[in-house]
Amino acid sequence: MRAEFDVIVRRLRAAGCVFAEDEAALLIAEAESDDELDAMVDRRVSGLPLEHILGWAGFYGLRIAVEPGVFVPRRRTEFLAEQAIRLATSAIVVDLCCGAGAIGAAVLAHVPDANVFASDIDPAAVSSARRNIPNGQVYQGDLFDALPASLRGSVSVLVANTPYVPSEAIALMPPEARLYESRIALDGGADGLDIQRRVAASAPDWLRQGGSLLVETSEEQAPLTAAIFKRSGMPARIVSSEEHFATVVIGTRP
């Protein structure tokens, strides 16, 4: 078994996998036969994201089901989930642009009394999110259009992990992202902020008084995002985590 492990590690390392030992251990643990293991290693060496091969991604202590082509939840986004969990009590929480539903699942795991809703425009993402958010309040559609109208004006925590990569920068992303994840989950328009503008413009209609909108963004974009929130009537603050290399902007409806 050790010899097999070492062979897999060498193959993964040669393919450019930085955490080859960890990945080899995961692949060996998940494979049900030698043939399946060989096929999984071949797929990883060809460049397929590890999470799409395993069928899940680790996120905030959970296993998040991730179907092929679906945006893989990033570890830095655990900081966004952490901020949402701090604000969510027994309240209505919306995970907008939910992808696989990692944030909504994390909120439910840590705030069981929260009433979580989620939506995404990508059918494959919605399929994954419905596996990860067990109460079934997951909807497909464009931003707020997907949500029940009854939520308008009653949302306490609105989390929107919108795409924020500038269109021209997508070509510079790692192949795992640009080749195997849906572009709609990555492309934020010319400056990366197009979807954030749309969310911020409509958020005050959906938030209750004192409710908050939270988005992940880059350190460079954060002041622009905060200004967008302010123009939409939501004073904003910027919080960052060196541990997660993450930046979150939080706007609150007065």
mmCIF file of C-alpha atoms in Angstrom:
data_model
loop_
_atom_site.group_PDB
_atom_site.id
_atom_site.type_symbol
_atom_site.label_atom_id
_atom_site.label_comp_id
_atom_site.label_asym_id
_atom_site.label_seq_id
_atom_site.Cartn_x
_atom_site.Cartn_y
_atom_site.Cartn_z
ATOM 1 C CA MET A 1 0.000 0.000 0.000
ATOM 2 C CA ARG A 2 2.863 2.374 0.794
ATOM 3 C CA ALA A 3 4.432 1.702 -2.597
ATOM 4 C CA GLU A 4 1.084 2.423 -4.294
ATOM 5 C CA PHE A 5 0.734 5.640 -2.313
ATOM 6 C CA ASP A 6 4.234 6.777 -3.303
ATOM 7 C CA VAL A 7 3.560 6.073 -6.990
ATOM 8 C CA ILE A 8 0.362 8.131 -6.890
ATOM 9 C CA VAL A 9 2.100 10.977 -5.094
ATOM 10 C CA ARG A 10 4.816 11.066 -7.745
ATOM 11 C CA ARG A 11 2.240 11.142 -10.534
ATOM 12 C CA LEU A 12 0.262 13.922 -8.880
ATOM 13 C CA ARG A 13 3.360 15.949 -8.096
ATOM 14 C CA ALA A 14 4.557 15.631 -11.697
ATOM 15 C CA ALA A 15 1.181 16.945 -12.825
ATOM 16 C CA GLY A 16 1.644 20.040 -10.665
ATOM 17 C CA CYS A 17 -0.489 19.138 -7.654
ATOM 18 C CA VAL A 18 0.912 21.144 -4.748
ATOM 19 C CA PHE A 19 -0.654 18.997 -2.019
ATOM 20 C CA ALA A 20 0.065 15.651 -3.690
ATOM 21 C CA GLU A 21 0.261 13.623 -0.458
ATOM 22 C CA ASP A 22 -3.068 14.906 0.838
ATOM 23 C CA GLU A 23 -4.746 14.346 -2.518
ATOM 24 C CA ALA A 24 -3.355 10.822 -2.834
ATOM 25 C CA ALA A 25 -4.726 9.926 0.604
ATOM 26 C CA LEU A 26 -8.180 11.254 -0.317
ATOM 27 C CA LEU A 27 -8.275 9.415 -3.633
ATOM 28 C CA ILE A 28 -7.205 6.133 -2.018
ATOM 29 C CA ALA A 29 -9.825 6.542 0.716
ATOM 30 C CA GLU A 30 -12.648 7.220 -1.759
ATOM 31 C CA ALA A 31 -11.851 4.571 -4.386
ATOM 32 C CA GLU A 32 -13.730 1.290 -4.063
ATOM 33 C CA SER A 33 -11.388 -0.700 -6.286
ATOM 34 C CA ASP A 34 -7.947 -0.533 -7.844
ATOM 35 C CA ASP A 35 -9.473 0.157 -11.254
ATOM 36 C CA GLU A 36 -11.536 3.023 -9.862
ATOM 37 C CA LEU A 37 -8.466 4.448 -8.130
ATOM 38 C CA ASP A 38 -6.458 4.310 -11.365
ATOM 39 C CA ALA A 39 -9.260 6.105 -13.200
ATOM 40 C CA MET A 40 -9.522 8.771 -10.497
ATOM 41 C CA VAL A 41 -5.785 9.417 -10.553
ATOM 42 C CA ASP A 42 -5.839 9.622 -14.349
ATOM 43 C CA ARG A 43 -8.617 12.217 -14.196
ATOM 44 C CA ARG A 44 -6.735 14.262 -11.615
ATOM 45 C CA VAL A 45 -3.502 14.134 -13.622
ATOM 46 C CA SER A 46 -5.452 15.331 -16.682
ATOM 47 C CA GLY A 47 -6.400 18.458 -14.721
ATOM 48 C CA LEU A 48 -9.905 17.754 -13.428
ATOM 49 C CA PRO A 49 -10.525 19.422 -10.032
ATOM 50 C CA LEU A 50 -10.063 17.029 -7.137
ATOM 51 C CA GLU A 51 -13.476 17.966 -5.738
ATOM 52 C CA HIS A 52 -15.240 17.010 -8.974
ATOM 53 C CA ILE A 53 -13.507 13.629 -8.858
ATOM 54 C CA LEU A 54 -14.364 12.997 -5.208
ATOM 55 C CA GLY A 55 -17.870 14.414 -5.579
ATOM 56 C CA TRP A 56 -17.452 16.647 -2.536
ATOM 57 C CA ALA A 57 -15.479 19.567 -1.138
ATOM 58 C CA GLY A 58 -14.478 20.215 2.453
ATOM 59 C CA PHE A 59 -15.988 23.462 3.740
ATOM 60 C CA TYR A 60 -16.383 24.753 7.308
ATOM 61 C CA GLY A 61 -16.145 21.224 8.703
ATOM 62 C CA LEU A 62 -18.731 19.850 6.257
ATOM 63 C CA ARG A 63 -18.634 17.687 3.163
ATOM 64 C CA ILE A 64 -20.337 19.691 0.430
ATOM 65 C CA ALA A 65 -21.592 17.662 -2.533
ATOM 66 C CA VAL A 66 -20.221 19.135 -5.776
ATOM 67 C CA GLU A 67 -21.398 17.875 -9.151
ATOM 68 C CA PRO A 68 -19.215 18.112 -12.275
ATOM 69 C CA GLY A 69 -19.011 21.654 -13.628
ATOM 70 C CA VAL A 70 -20.235 23.278 -10.428
ATOM 71 C CA PHE A 71 -18.193 26.046 -8.798
ATOM 72 C CA VAL A 72 -16.057 24.491 -6.065
ATOM 73 C CA PRO A 73 -16.476 26.328 -2.728
ATOM 74 C CA ARG A 74 -13.175 27.956 -1.777
ATOM 75 C CA ARG A 75 -11.659 27.701 1.668
ATOM 76 C CA ARG A 76 -11.338 31.510 1.797
ATOM 77 C CA THR A 77 -15.141 31.687 1.581
ATOM 78 C CA GLU A 78 -15.302 30.078 5.025
ATOM 79 C CA PHE A 79 -14.628 33.608 6.298
ATOM 80 C CA LEU A 80 -17.794 34.834 4.546
ATOM 81 C CA ALA A 81 -19.724 31.932 6.071
ATOM 82 C CA GLU A 82 -18.296 32.781 9.491
ATOM 83 C CA GLN A 83 -19.535 36.371 9.223
ATOM 84 C CA ALA A 84 -22.995 35.174 8.173
ATOM 85 C CA ILE A 85 -23.164 32.709 11.067
ATOM 86 C CA ARG A 86 -22.314 35.493 13.532
ATOM 87 C CA LEU A 87 -25.269 37.538 12.294
ATOM 88 C CA ALA A 88 -27.750 34.693 11.827
ATOM 89 C CA THR A 89 -29.910 33.812 14.798
ATOM 90 C CA SER A 90 -33.386 32.319 14.456
ATOM 91 C CA ALA A 91 -33.851 34.493 11.401
ATOM 92 C CA ILE A 92 -34.353 34.365 7.640
ATOM 93 C CA VAL A 93 -31.079 33.859 5.816
ATOM 94 C CA VAL A 94 -30.694 33.930 2.034
ATOM 95 C CA ASP A 95 -27.711 32.383 0.246
ATOM 96 C CA LEU A 96 -27.823 34.190 -3.109
ATOM 97 C CA CYS A 97 -25.586 32.971 -5.963
ATOM 98 C CA CYS A 98 -25.370 29.895 -3.752
ATOM 99 C CA GLY A 99 -23.409 27.592 -6.035
ATOM 100 C CA ALA A 100 -23.323 24.225 -4.277
ATOM 101 C CA GLY A 101 -24.993 25.811 -1.237
ATOM 102 C CA ALA A 102 -21.915 25.674 0.996
ATOM 103 C CA ILE A 103 -22.688 28.865 2.903
ATOM 104 C CA GLY A 104 -26.321 27.972 3.457
ATOM 105 C CA ALA A 105 -25.307 24.509 4.653
ATOM 106 C CA ALA A 106 -22.750 25.992 7.061
ATOM 107 C CA VAL A 107 -25.336 28.388 8.485
ATOM 108 C CA LEU A 108 -27.822 25.552 9.043
ATOM 109 C CA ALA A 109 -25.158 23.396 10.680
ATOM 110 C CA HIS A 110 -24.247 26.118 13.187
ATOM 111 C CA VAL A 111 -27.577 27.955 13.538
ATOM 112 C CA PRO A 112 -30.207 25.195 13.348
ATOM 113 C CA ASP A 113 -33.058 27.630 14.039
ATOM 114 C CA ALA A 114 -32.213 29.766 11.011
ATOM 115 C CA ASN A 115 -34.659 29.664 8.125
ATOM 116 C CA VAL A 116 -32.354 29.307 5.119
ATOM 117 C CA PHE A 117 -33.257 29.957 1.492
ATOM 118 C CA ALA A 118 -30.882 29.702 -1.460
ATOM 119 C CA SER A 119 -30.858 30.396 -5.180
ATOM 120 C CA ASP A 120 -28.604 30.187 -8.207
ATOM 121 C CA ILE A 121 -29.011 30.629 -11.957
ATOM 122 C CA ASP A 122 -27.047 27.455 -12.792
ATOM 123 C CA PRO A 123 -29.203 24.263 -12.835
ATOM 124 C CA ALA A 124 -26.227 22.035 -11.929
ATOM 125 C CA ALA A 125 -25.412 24.249 -8.954
ATOM 126 C CA VAL A 126 -29.029 24.127 -7.782
ATOM 127 C CA SER A 127 -28.970 20.335 -8.022
ATOM 128 C CA SER A 128 -25.911 20.218 -5.754
ATOM 129 C CA ALA A 129 -27.326 22.824 -3.362
ATOM 130 C CA ARG A 130 -30.497 20.788 -2.895
ATOM 131 C CA ARG A 131 -28.331 17.917 -1.675
ATOM 132 C CA ASN A 132 -26.460 20.163 0.749
ATOM 133 C CA ILE A 133 -29.368 22.223 2.115
ATOM 134 C CA PRO A 134 -31.756 19.518 3.279
ATOM 135 C CA ASN A 135 -34.857 21.643 3.864
ATOM 136 C CA GLY A 136 -35.374 22.010 0.114
ATOM 137 C CA GLN A 137 -35.730 25.808 0.022
ATOM 138 C CA VAL A 138 -33.402 26.076 -2.972
ATOM 139 C CA TYR A 139 -34.576 27.848 -6.110
ATOM 140 C CA GLN A 140 -33.294 28.287 -9.642
ATOM 141 C CA GLY A 141 -33.336 31.687 -11.314
ATOM 142 C CA ASP A 142 -31.624 35.028 -11.765
ATOM 143 C CA LEU A 143 -30.773 36.535 -8.373
ATOM 144 C CA PHE A 144 -33.880 37.724 -6.499
ATOM 145 C CA ASP A 145 -36.251 36.610 -9.274
ATOM 146 C CA ALA A 146 -35.835 33.057 -8.012
ATOM 147 C CA LEU A 147 -36.937 33.786 -4.433
ATOM 148 C CA PRO A 148 -40.476 33.607 -3.030
ATOM 149 C CA ALA A 149 -42.029 37.080 -3.038
ATOM 150 C CA SER A 150 -43.066 36.519 0.580
ATOM 151 C CA LEU A 151 -39.429 37.040 1.643
ATOM 152 C CA ARG A 152 -39.403 40.646 0.466
ATOM 153 C CA GLY A 153 -38.653 42.966 3.386
ATOM 154 C CA SER A 154 -38.043 40.140 5.882
ATOM 155 C CA VAL A 155 -34.497 38.890 5.253
ATOM 156 C CA SER A 156 -32.092 39.341 8.169
ATOM 157 C CA VAL A 157 -28.914 38.033 6.517
ATOM 158 C CA LEU A 158 -28.413 38.151 2.759
ATOM 159 C CA VAL A 159 -25.182 36.425 1.701
ATOM 160 C CA ALA A 160 -24.208 36.852 -1.942
ATOM 161 C CA ASN A 161 -20.978 35.200 -3.038
ATOM 162 C CA THR A 162 -21.276 36.818 -6.442
ATOM 163 C CA PRO A 163 -18.740 36.279 -9.228
ATOM 164 C CA TYR A 164 -16.155 39.058 -8.930
ATOM 165 C CA VAL A 165 -13.382 38.151 -11.352
ATOM 166 C CA PRO A 166 -12.993 40.816 -14.084
ATOM 167 C CA SER A 167 -13.810 39.286 -17.466
ATOM 168 C CA GLU A 168 -10.316 39.760 -18.893
ATOM 169 C CA ALA A 169 -8.726 38.161 -15.813
ATOM 170 C CA ILE A 170 -10.494 34.824 -16.251
ATOM 171 C CA ALA A 171 -7.878 33.753 -18.790
ATOM 172 C CA LEU A 172 -5.268 34.117 -16.030
ATOM 173 C CA MET A 173 -7.081 31.841 -13.575
ATOM 174 C CA PRO A 174 -5.824 28.300 -12.867
ATOM 175 C CA PRO A 175 -7.019 25.760 -15.473
ATOM 176 C CA GLU A 176 -9.028 23.931 -12.799
ATOM 177 C CA ALA A 177 -11.327 26.948 -12.549
ATOM 178 C CA ARG A 178 -11.477 28.370 -16.057
ATOM 179 C CA LEU A 179 -11.774 24.992 -17.814
ATOM 180 C CA TYR A 180 -13.998 23.026 -15.446
ATOM 181 C CA GLU A 181 -16.231 25.537 -13.657
ATOM 182 C CA SER A 182 -19.107 27.421 -15.228
ATOM 183 C CA ARG A 183 -18.029 30.840 -16.503
ATOM 184 C CA ILE A 184 -21.224 32.338 -15.101
ATOM 185 C CA ALA A 185 -19.892 31.525 -11.621
ATOM 186 C CA LEU A 186 -16.639 33.393 -12.273
ATOM 187 C CA ASP A 187 -17.285 36.363 -14.577
ATOM 188 C CA GLY A 188 -18.076 39.606 -12.763
ATOM 189 C CA GLY A 189 -17.991 41.841 -15.834
ATOM 190 C CA ALA A 190 -15.445 44.428 -16.903
ATOM 191 C CA ASP A 191 -14.393 45.434 -13.375
ATOM 192 C CA GLY A 192 -15.711 42.343 -11.576
ATOM 193 C CA LEU A 193 -18.480 44.246 -9.828
ATOM 194 C CA ASP A 194 -21.438 43.981 -12.221
ATOM 195 C CA ILE A 195 -23.340 41.350 -10.210
ATOM 196 C CA GLN A 196 -22.555 43.100 -6.932
ATOM 197 C CA ARG A 197 -24.159 46.259 -8.329
ATOM 198 C CA ARG A 198 -27.322 44.371 -9.238
ATOM 199 C CA VAL A 199 -27.508 42.690 -5.835
ATOM 200 C CA ALA A 200 -26.894 45.922 -3.925
ATOM 201 C CA ALA A 201 -29.518 47.805 -5.942
ATOM 202 C CA SER A 202 -32.263 45.343 -4.969
ATOM 203 C CA ALA A 203 -31.077 44.259 -1.515
ATOM 204 C CA PRO A 204 -32.794 47.034 0.504
ATOM 205 C CA ASP A 205 -36.174 45.844 -0.808
ATOM 206 C CA TRP A 206 -35.538 42.353 0.548
ATOM 207 C CA LEU A 207 -33.774 43.144 3.816
ATOM 208 C CA ARG A 208 -35.668 43.933 6.965
ATOM 209 C CA GLN A 209 -34.623 47.034 8.888
ATOM 210 C CA GLY A 210 -31.251 46.272 10.431
ATOM 211 C CA GLY A 211 -30.712 43.363 8.030
ATOM 212 C CA SER A 212 -27.313 42.918 6.415
ATOM 213 C CA LEU A 213 -25.920 42.141 2.971
ATOM 214 C CA LEU A 214 -22.576 40.324 2.924
ATOM 215 C CA VAL A 215 -20.377 39.737 -0.117
ATOM 216 C CA GLU A 216 -16.909 38.364 -0.659
ATOM 217 C CA THR A 217 -14.614 40.492 -2.783
ATOM 218 C CA SER A 218 -10.935 41.175 -3.304
ATOM 219 C CA GLU A 219 -8.917 43.527 -1.122
ATOM 220 C CA GLU A 220 -8.517 45.904 -4.081
ATOM 221 C CA GLN A 221 -12.213 45.868 -4.957
ATOM 222 C CA ALA A 222 -13.510 46.221 -1.394
ATOM 223 C CA PRO A 223 -13.585 50.062 -1.249
ATOM 224 C CA LEU A 224 -15.485 50.125 -4.548
ATOM 225 C CA THR A 225 -17.930 47.527 -3.246
ATOM 226 C CA ALA A 226 -18.458 49.522 -0.044
ATOM 227 C CA ALA A 227 -19.192 52.620 -2.158
ATOM 228 C CA ILE A 228 -21.737 50.637 -4.196
ATOM 229 C CA PHE A 229 -23.484 49.584 -0.978
ATOM 230 C CA LYS A 230 -23.516 53.154 0.292
ATOM 231 C CA ARG A 231 -25.114 54.442 -2.919
ATOM 232 C CA SER A 232 -27.838 51.829 -2.433
ATOM 233 C CA GLY A 233 -28.563 53.195 1.050
ATOM 234 C CA MET A 234 -26.595 50.653 3.065
ATOM 235 C CA PRO A 235 -23.676 51.950 5.146
ATOM 236 C CA ALA A 236 -20.883 49.397 4.795
ATOM 237 C CA ARG A 237 -17.848 48.115 6.640
ATOM 238 C CA ILE A 238 -14.954 46.019 5.376
ATOM 239 C CA VAL A 239 -13.634 43.033 7.326
ATOM 240 C CA SER A 240 -10.619 40.930 6.401
ATOM 241 C CA SER A 241 -8.888 37.732 7.465
ATOM 242 C CA GLU A 242 -5.177 37.172 6.958
ATOM 243 C CA GLU A 243 -5.672 33.512 7.845
ATOM 244 C CA HIS A 244 -8.163 32.978 5.013
ATOM 245 C CA PHE A 245 -6.728 35.615 2.646
ATOM 246 C CA ALA A 246 -10.312 36.851 2.431
ATOM 247 C CA THR A 247 -12.162 40.160 2.388
ATOM 248 C CA VAL A 248 -15.866 40.665 3.072
ATOM 249 C CA VAL A 249 -17.993 43.795 2.750
ATOM 250 C CA ILE A 250 -21.023 44.038 5.044
ATOM 251 C CA GLY A 251 -23.759 46.572 4.367
ATOM 252 C CA THR A 252 -26.714 47.146 6.669
ATOM 253 C CA ARG A 253 -30.146 48.538 5.909
ATOM 254 C CA PRO A 254 -30.741 51.386 8.400
#
